Coordinates of C-alpha atoms in Angstrom, one line a residue:
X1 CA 46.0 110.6 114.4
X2 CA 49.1 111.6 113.3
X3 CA 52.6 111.2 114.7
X4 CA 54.0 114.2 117.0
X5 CA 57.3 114.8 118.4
X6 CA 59.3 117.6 120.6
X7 CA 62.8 118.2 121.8
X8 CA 62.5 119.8 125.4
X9 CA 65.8 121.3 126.1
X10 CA 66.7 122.2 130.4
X11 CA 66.2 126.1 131.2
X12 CA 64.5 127.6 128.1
X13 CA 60.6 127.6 129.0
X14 CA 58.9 126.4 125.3
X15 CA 55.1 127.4 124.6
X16 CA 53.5 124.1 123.7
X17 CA 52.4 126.0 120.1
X18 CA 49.6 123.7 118.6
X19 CA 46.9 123.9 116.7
X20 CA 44.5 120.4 117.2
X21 CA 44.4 118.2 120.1
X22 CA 47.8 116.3 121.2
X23 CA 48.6 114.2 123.2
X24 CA 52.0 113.2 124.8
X25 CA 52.3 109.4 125.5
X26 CA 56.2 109.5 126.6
X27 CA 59.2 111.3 127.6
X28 CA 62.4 110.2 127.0
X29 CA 65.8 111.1 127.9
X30 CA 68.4 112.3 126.2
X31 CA 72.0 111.5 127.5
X32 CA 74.9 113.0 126.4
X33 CA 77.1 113.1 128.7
X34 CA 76.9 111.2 132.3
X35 CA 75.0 113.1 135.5
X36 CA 73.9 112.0 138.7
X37 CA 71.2 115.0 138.8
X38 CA 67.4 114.0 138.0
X39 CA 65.6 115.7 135.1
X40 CA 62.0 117.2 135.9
X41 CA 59.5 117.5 133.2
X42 CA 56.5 119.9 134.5
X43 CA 53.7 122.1 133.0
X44 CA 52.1 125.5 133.2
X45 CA 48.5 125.8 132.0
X46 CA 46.9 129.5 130.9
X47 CA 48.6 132.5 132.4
X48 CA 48.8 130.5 135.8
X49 CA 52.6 130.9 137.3
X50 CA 51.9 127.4 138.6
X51 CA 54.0 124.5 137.4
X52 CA 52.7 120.8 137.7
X53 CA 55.3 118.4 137.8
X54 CA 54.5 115.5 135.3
X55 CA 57.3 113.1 135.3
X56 CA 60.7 112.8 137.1
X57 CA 63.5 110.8 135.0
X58 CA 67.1 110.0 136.4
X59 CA 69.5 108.7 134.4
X60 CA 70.9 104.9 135.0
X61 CA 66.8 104.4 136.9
X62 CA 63.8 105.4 135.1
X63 CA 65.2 106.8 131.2
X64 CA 61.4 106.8 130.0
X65 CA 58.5 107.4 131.2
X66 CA 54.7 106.8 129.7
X67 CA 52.1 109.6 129.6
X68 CA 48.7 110.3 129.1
X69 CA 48.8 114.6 128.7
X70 CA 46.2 115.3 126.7
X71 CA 46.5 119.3 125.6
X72 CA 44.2 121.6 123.4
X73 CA 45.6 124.9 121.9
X74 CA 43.6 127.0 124.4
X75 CA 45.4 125.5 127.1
X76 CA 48.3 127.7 126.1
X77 CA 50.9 125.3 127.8
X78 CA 54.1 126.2 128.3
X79 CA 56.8 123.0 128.8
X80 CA 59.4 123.1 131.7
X81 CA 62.5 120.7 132.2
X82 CA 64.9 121.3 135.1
X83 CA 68.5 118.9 135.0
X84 CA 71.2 118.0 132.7
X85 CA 69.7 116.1 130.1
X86 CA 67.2 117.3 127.2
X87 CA 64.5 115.0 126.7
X88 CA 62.1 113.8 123.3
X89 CA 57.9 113.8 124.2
X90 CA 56.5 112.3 121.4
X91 CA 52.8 111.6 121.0
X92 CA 49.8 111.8 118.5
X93 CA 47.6 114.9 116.8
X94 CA 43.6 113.9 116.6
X95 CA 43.4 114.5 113.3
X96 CA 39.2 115.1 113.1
X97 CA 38.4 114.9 109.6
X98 CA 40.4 112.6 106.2
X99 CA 40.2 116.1 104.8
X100 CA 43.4 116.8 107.5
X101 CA 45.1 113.4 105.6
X102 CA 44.8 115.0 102.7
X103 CA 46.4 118.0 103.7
X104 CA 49.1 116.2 105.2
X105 CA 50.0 114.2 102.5
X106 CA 50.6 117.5 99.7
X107 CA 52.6 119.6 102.1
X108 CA 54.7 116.0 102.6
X109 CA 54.6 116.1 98.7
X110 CA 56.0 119.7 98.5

């Protein structure tokens, strides 16, 4: 596993580009300035129009929320946020061999 992390900003659809397994374990809020409007966090699988709603923050109430969203690269998701506030997923790559360690570790080095 490997750490994995993604700044979702309100209004600008963002193709979840991957290339292994992720998965997100929490959103987060970021506030930067003060709103009374709830942020929405859904997703769009394939070339389905249809967005799926996966978490609801509001500011001052629930800033975080924990998530289990499992996602392979040929799901071809694409990340939707409506409100005021960006928000930080962060989660874990299944890294499936050391070999993907090893790999890791010299473009780190580079």
């Amino acid at each position: 596993m490997a750490f994995w992390g993604l700044e979702v900003k309100p209004k600008k659809p963002l193709p979840l580009s991957i290339e292994r397994r992720l998965v997100v374990k929490q959103a987060a809020l970021v506030i930067d300035k003060p709103s009374a409007e709830p942020c929405v966090l859904s997703v769009s699988v394939g070339s389905g129009a249809q967005q799926y709603v996966v978490c609801r923050l509001h500011e001052g109430r629930l800033e975080h929320c924990t998530l289990e969203l499992p996602f392979s690269p040929s799901d071809n998701a694409v990340l939707h946020l409506k409100g005021p506030h960006t928000l930080h997923l962060t989660g874990f790559l299944d890294m499936e061999e050391e070999d993907d360690w090893d790999e890791m570790d010299e473009e780190a080095a580079a």
